[in-house]
PDB file of C-alpha atoms in Angstrom:
ATOM      1  CA  UNK K   2    -118.436  37.448 -97.835  1.00 58.00           C
ATOM      2  CA  UNK K   3    -114.592  37.308 -96.174  1.00 71.00           C
ATOM      3  CA  UNK K   4    -113.870  40.547 -97.542  1.00 67.00           C
ATOM      4  CA  UNK K   5    -116.591  42.597 -96.863  1.00 68.00           C
ATOM      5  CA  UNK K   6    -116.205  41.526 -92.316  1.00 71.00           C
ATOM      6  CA  UNK K   7    -112.507  42.106 -93.559  1.00 66.00           C
ATOM      7  CA  UNK K   8    -113.290  45.667 -93.769  1.00 67.00           C
ATOM      8  CA  UNK K   9    -115.855  46.190 -91.533  1.00 64.00           C
ATOM      9  CA  UNK K  10    -113.306  45.093 -88.709  1.00 64.00           C
ATOM     10  CA  UNK K  11    -110.801  47.161 -89.944  1.00 68.00           C
ATOM     11  CA  UNK K  12    -113.207  50.322 -89.923  1.00 66.00           C
ATOM     12  CA  UNK K  13    -113.815  49.356 -85.923  1.00 63.00           C
ATOM     13  CA  UNK K  14    -110.229  48.923 -85.576  1.00 62.00           C
ATOM     14  CA  UNK K  15    -109.301  52.386 -86.610  1.00 63.00           C
ATOM     15  CA  UNK K  16    -111.848  53.889 -85.103  1.00 71.00           C
ATOM     16  CA  UNK K  17    -111.002  52.255 -81.761  1.00 60.00           C
ATOM     17  CA  UNK K  18    -107.353  53.427 -81.814  1.00 61.00           C
ATOM     18  CA  UNK K  19    -108.771  56.576 -83.154  1.00 66.00           C
ATOM     19  CA  UNK K  20    -110.102  57.435 -79.643  1.00 61.00           C
ATOM     20  CA  UNK K  21    -107.249  55.927 -78.006  1.00 57.00           C
ATOM     21  CA  UNK K  22    -105.159  58.620 -79.085  1.00 57.00           C
ATOM     22  CA  UNK K  23    -107.830  61.238 -78.854  1.00 58.00           C
ATOM     23  CA  UNK K  24    -108.322  60.318 -75.371  1.00 60.00           C
ATOM     24  CA  UNK K  25    -104.785  60.144 -74.429  1.00 62.00           C
ATOM     25  CA  UNK K  26    -103.680  63.363 -75.479  1.00 59.00           C
ATOM     26  CA  UNK K  27    -104.738  67.214 -75.949  1.00 55.00           C
ATOM     27  CA  UNK K  28    -105.979  67.246 -71.846  1.00 48.00           C
ATOM     28  CA  UNK K  29    -103.066  70.404 -71.393  1.00 48.00           C
ATOM     29  CA  UNK K  30    -101.431  69.109 -68.714  1.00 46.00           C
ATOM     30  CA  UNK K  31    -104.712  69.246 -66.780  1.00 46.00           C
ATOM     31  CA  UNK K  32    -104.764  67.293 -63.489  1.00 46.00           C
ATOM     32  CA  UNK K  33    -108.109  67.141 -63.871  1.00 46.00           C
ATOM     33  CA  UNK K  34    -108.363  63.779 -65.540  1.00 44.00           C
ATOM     34  CA  UNK K  35    -108.383  65.400 -69.315  1.00 45.00           C
ATOM     35  CA  UNK K  36    -111.954  67.357 -69.040  1.00 45.00           C
ATOM     36  CA  UNK K  37    -109.841  70.584 -69.170  1.00 45.00           C
ATOM     37  CA  UNK K  38    -111.917  71.321 -66.377  1.00 43.00           C
ATOM     38  CA  UNK K  39    -115.034  72.680 -68.135  1.00 43.00           C
ATOM     39  CA  UNK K  40    -117.376  69.875 -65.776  1.00 43.00           C
ATOM     40  CA  UNK K  41    -115.508  72.124 -62.524  1.00 41.00           C
ATOM     41  CA  UNK K  42    -116.340  74.998 -63.636  1.00 42.00           C
ATOM     42  CA  UNK K  43    -119.474  74.238 -64.760  1.00 39.00           C
ATOM     43  CA  UNK K  44    -120.530  72.967 -61.412  1.00 39.00           C
ATOM     44  CA  UNK K  45    -118.856  75.770 -59.066  1.00 43.00           C
ATOM     45  CA  UNK K  46    -121.033  77.746 -61.171  1.00 40.00           C
ATOM     46  CA  UNK K  47    -124.286  75.525 -60.453  1.00 42.00           C
ATOM     47  CA  UNK K  48    -122.906  75.319 -56.714  1.00 43.00           C
ATOM     48  CA  UNK K  49    -123.041  78.754 -56.177  1.00 43.00           C
ATOM     49  CA  UNK K  50    -126.191  79.678 -58.007  1.00 43.00           C
ATOM     50  CA  UNK K  51    -126.298  82.692 -60.166  1.00 43.00           C
ATOM     51  CA  UNK K  52    -125.663  85.461 -58.915  1.00 44.00           C
ATOM     52  CA  UNK K  53    -125.668  84.251 -55.177  1.00 44.00           C
ATOM     53  CA  UNK K  54    -123.154  86.474 -53.202  1.00 42.00           C
ATOM     54  CA  UNK K  55    -122.730  83.980 -50.550  1.00 44.00           C
ATOM     55  CA  UNK K  56    -121.716  81.599 -52.798  1.00 44.00           C
ATOM     56  CA  UNK K  57    -118.506  83.991 -54.135  1.00 42.00           C
ATOM     57  CA  UNK K  58    -117.211  84.980 -50.986  1.00 44.00           C
ATOM     58  CA  UNK K  59    -116.865  81.605 -49.591  1.00 45.00           C
ATOM     59  CA  UNK K  60    -114.797  80.777 -53.390  1.00 42.00           C
ATOM     60  CA  UNK K  61    -112.680  84.232 -52.464  1.00 43.00           C
ATOM     61  CA  UNK K  62    -112.226  82.627 -48.881  1.00 45.00           C
ATOM     62  CA  UNK K  63    -111.421  79.082 -50.258  1.00 46.00           C
ATOM     63  CA  UNK K  64    -108.900  80.630 -52.884  1.00 43.00           C
ATOM     64  CA  UNK K  65    -107.704  82.666 -49.688  1.00 42.00           C
ATOM     65  CA  UNK K  66    -107.158  79.982 -47.488  1.00 42.00           C
ATOM     66  CA  UNK K  67    -105.411  77.679 -50.295  1.00 42.00           C
ATOM     67  CA  UNK K  68    -103.179  81.080 -50.791  1.00 43.00           C
ATOM     68  CA  UNK K  69    -102.286  81.252 -47.669  1.00 41.00           C
ATOM     69  CA  UNK K  70    -101.681  78.015 -46.911  1.00 41.00           C
ATOM     70  CA  UNK K  71     -99.357  76.426 -49.569  1.00 45.00           C
ATOM     71  CA  UNK K  72     -97.947  80.215 -50.433  1.00 44.00           C
ATOM     72  CA  UNK K  73     -94.282  77.878 -50.058  1.00 47.00           C
ATOM     73  CA  UNK K  74     -95.101  75.740 -52.854  1.00 50.00           C
ATOM     74  CA  UNK K  75     -96.866  77.371 -55.142  1.00 59.00           C
ATOM     75  CA  UNK K  76     -95.641  80.500 -55.281  1.00 74.00           C
ATOM     76  CA  UNK K  77     -91.765  79.425 -55.521  1.00 85.00           C
ATOM     77  CA  UNK K  78     -89.988  78.593 -58.667  1.00 94.00           C
ATOM     78  CA  UNK K  79     -88.934  74.919 -59.513  1.00 96.00           C
ATOM     79  CA  UNK K  80     -85.182  75.658 -58.297  1.00 96.00           C
ATOM     80  CA  UNK K  81     -86.722  77.138 -55.315  1.00 97.00           C
ATOM     81  CA  UNK K  82     -88.875  74.449 -54.421  1.00 96.00           C
ATOM     82  CA  UNK K  83     -85.927  72.148 -55.804  1.00 97.00           C
ATOM     83  CA  UNK K  84     -83.454  73.537 -53.382  1.00 97.00           C
ATOM     84  CA  UNK K  85     -85.425  73.757 -50.635  1.00 97.00           C
ATOM     85  CA  UNK K  86     -85.777  69.657 -50.831  1.00 97.00           C
ATOM     86  CA  UNK K  87     -81.978  69.688 -51.271  1.00 98.00           C
ATOM     87  CA  UNK K  88     -81.492  71.718 -47.897  1.00 97.00           C
ATOM     88  CA  UNK K  89     -83.640  69.575 -45.695  1.00 97.00           C
ATOM     89  CA  UNK K  90     -83.487  66.083 -47.101  1.00 97.00           C
ATOM     90  CA  UNK K  91     -79.716  66.630 -48.256  1.00 96.00           C
ATOM     91  CA  UNK K  92     -75.920  65.781 -47.897  1.00 96.00           C
ATOM     92  CA  UNK K  93     -73.585  68.636 -47.465  1.00 97.00           C
ATOM     93  CA  UNK K  94     -71.998  67.796 -50.960  1.00 97.00           C
ATOM     94  CA  UNK K  95     -75.464  67.897 -53.011  1.00 97.00           C
ATOM     95  CA  UNK K  96     -76.083  71.097 -50.730  1.00 97.00           C
ATOM     96  CA  UNK K  97     -73.141  72.663 -51.915  1.00 97.00           C
ATOM     97  CA  UNK K  98     -74.365  71.556 -55.800  1.00 97.00           C
ATOM     98  CA  UNK K  99     -77.839  72.638 -55.706  1.00 97.00           C
ATOM     99  CA  UNK K 100     -75.773  76.282 -54.324  1.00 97.00           C
ATOM    100  CA  UNK K 101     -75.101  76.598 -58.283  1.00 97.00           C
ATOM    101  CA  UNK K 102     -78.389  75.813 -59.149  1.00 97.00           C
ATOM    102  CA  UNK K 103     -79.862  78.860 -61.280  1.00 97.00           C
ATOM    103  CA  UNK K 104     -83.070  77.829 -62.656  1.00 97.00           C
ATOM    104  CA  UNK K 105     -85.399  74.647 -62.865  1.00 97.00           C
ATOM    105  CA  UNK K 106     -87.890  73.620 -66.008  1.00 96.00           C
ATOM    106  CA  UNK K 107     -89.792  71.144 -66.741  1.00 93.00           C
ATOM    107  CA  UNK K 108     -90.237  69.714 -63.440  1.00 92.00           C
ATOM    108  CA  UNK K 109     -93.748  69.999 -62.679  1.00 90.00           C
ATOM    109  CA  UNK K 110     -95.169  68.559 -65.734  1.00 86.00           C
ATOM    110  CA  UNK K 111     -94.925  64.815 -65.943  1.00 86.00           C
ATOM    111  CA  UNK K 112     -96.336  61.659 -67.131  1.00 88.00           C
ATOM    112  CA  UNK K 113     -94.710  59.204 -66.972  1.00 85.00           C
ATOM    113  CA  UNK K 114     -93.822  58.458 -70.991  1.00 86.00           C
ATOM    114  CA  UNK K 115     -90.927  60.513 -71.764  1.00 90.00           C
ATOM    115  CA  UNK K 116     -90.705  63.105 -68.587  1.00 93.00           C
ATOM    116  CA  UNK K 117     -87.046  65.105 -69.365  1.00 95.00           C
ATOM    117  CA  UNK K 118     -85.871  68.290 -66.808  1.00 96.00           C
ATOM    118  CA  UNK K 119     -83.506  70.934 -67.134  1.00 97.00           C
ATOM    119  CA  UNK K 120     -81.080  71.992 -65.077  1.00 98.00           C
ATOM    120  CA  UNK K 121     -79.198  75.879 -65.120  1.00 98.00           C
ATOM    121  CA  UNK K 122     -76.138  76.019 -63.151  1.00 97.00           C
ATOM    122  CA  UNK K 123     -73.537  78.583 -62.759  1.00 96.00           C
ATOM    123  CA  UNK K 124     -70.869  76.754 -63.957  1.00 96.00           C
ATOM    124  CA  UNK K 125     -68.248  76.760 -66.528  1.00 94.00           C
ATOM    125  CA  UNK K 126     -66.461  74.560 -69.111  1.00 91.00           C
ATOM    126  CA  UNK K 127     -69.341  71.995 -70.021  1.00 90.00           C
ATOM    127  CA  UNK K 128     -68.114  68.579 -69.940  1.00 91.00           C
ATOM    128  CA  UNK K 129     -64.444  68.969 -68.598  1.00 93.00           C
ATOM    129  CA  UNK K 130     -64.951  72.168 -66.778  1.00 91.00           C
ATOM    130  CA  UNK K 131     -64.991  72.221 -62.793  1.00 91.00           C
ATOM    131  CA  UNK K 132     -69.327  71.526 -62.471  1.00 93.00           C
ATOM    132  CA  UNK K 133     -68.557  67.879 -64.199  1.00 93.00           C
ATOM    133  CA  UNK K 134     -68.650  66.379 -60.124  1.00 94.00           C
ATOM    134  CA  UNK K 135     -70.952  69.098 -58.567  1.00 97.00           C
ATOM    135  CA  UNK K 136     -73.435  68.360 -61.580  1.00 97.00           C
ATOM    136  CA  UNK K 137     -73.240  64.498 -60.557  1.00 96.00           C
ATOM    137  CA  UNK K 138     -74.407  65.331 -57.363  1.00 97.00           C
ATOM    138  CA  UNK K 139     -77.921  67.424 -58.775  1.00 98.00           C
ATOM    139  CA  UNK K 140     -78.531  64.762 -61.143  1.00 97.00           C
ATOM    140  CA  UNK K 141     -78.603  62.691 -57.880  1.00 96.00           C
ATOM    141  CA  UNK K 142     -80.648  64.819 -55.600  1.00 97.00           C
ATOM    142  CA  UNK K 143     -82.812  65.838 -58.784  1.00 97.00           C
ATOM    143  CA  UNK K 144     -83.422  62.037 -58.848  1.00 96.00           C
ATOM    144  CA  UNK K 145     -84.482  62.136 -54.776  1.00 96.00           C
ATOM    145  CA  UNK K 146     -86.682  65.393 -55.332  1.00 96.00           C
ATOM    146  CA  UNK K 147     -88.998  63.821 -58.164  1.00 94.00           C
ATOM    147  CA  UNK K 148     -89.879  60.147 -59.298  1.00 91.00           C
ATOM    148  CA  UNK K 149     -90.580  59.178 -62.949  1.00 91.00           C
ATOM    149  CA  UNK K 150     -90.829  55.599 -64.639  1.00 89.00           C
ATOM    150  CA  UNK K 151     -89.040  57.449 -67.222  1.00 91.00           C
ATOM    151  CA  UNK K 152     -87.700  60.974 -67.013  1.00 94.00           C
ATOM    152  CA  UNK K 153     -84.103  62.191 -67.997  1.00 96.00           C
ATOM    153  CA  UNK K 154     -82.909  64.839 -66.070  1.00 97.00           C
ATOM    154  CA  UNK K 155     -79.790  67.072 -67.987  1.00 97.00           C
ATOM    155  CA  UNK K 156     -77.476  69.683 -66.339  1.00 97.00           C
ATOM    156  CA  UNK K 157     -76.701  72.146 -68.329  1.00 97.00           C
ATOM    157  CA  UNK K 158     -73.702  74.829 -67.391  1.00 96.00           C
ATOM    158  CA  UNK K 159     -73.544  79.234 -67.166  1.00 96.00           C
ATOM    159  CA  UNK K 160     -73.314  78.892 -71.169  1.00 95.00           C
ATOM    160  CA  UNK K 161     -75.871  76.411 -71.971  1.00 95.00           C
ATOM    161  CA  UNK K 162     -73.575  73.696 -72.652  1.00 96.00           C
ATOM    162  CA  UNK K 163     -74.636  70.061 -70.753  1.00 96.00           C
ATOM    163  CA  UNK K 164     -72.718  68.925 -67.835  1.00 96.00           C
ATOM    164  CA  UNK K 165     -73.923  65.600 -67.300  1.00 96.00           C
ATOM    165  CA  UNK K 166     -77.469  63.775 -67.145  1.00 95.00           C
ATOM    166  CA  UNK K 167     -79.300  61.443 -65.482  1.00 95.00           C
ATOM    167  CA  UNK K 168     -82.832  59.260 -64.955  1.00 95.00           C
ATOM    168  CA  UNK K 169     -84.862  60.204 -62.353  1.00 90.00           C
TER     169      UNK K 169
END
């Protein structure tokens, strides 16, 4: 009887582990609680009714309002959003350093487990080049802009060489 109990307990633990892993993966970066938006789409269909022109017009008006209200935030690239944040909140030296930022990747996808962002600049010379000091200011400003429990920002030069990295 002891062996059967162990096998049954192992099966239960295995099923629980599989359930936990599947619940935590595959959400595709949606902020809908991992439901993939299927429930929201169904709720939108039911709220507007089938073929209801007033419901469709209301949705179009809502979309236009959200586009007009979020035009600066949603239309701007990550680099533009970062530069705007530093222009508003940064020190003069940080503003000068961030003027060299060309591209930011990975700042919009965070899960607080292992967040990674890349900042590309027009500096040259890699680790020992002209951008060594300012890139540390860029990493520091990035940490002020984004917050993560376990984030790493890496700053690259124009040739794609790592200049510096820092936690955010």
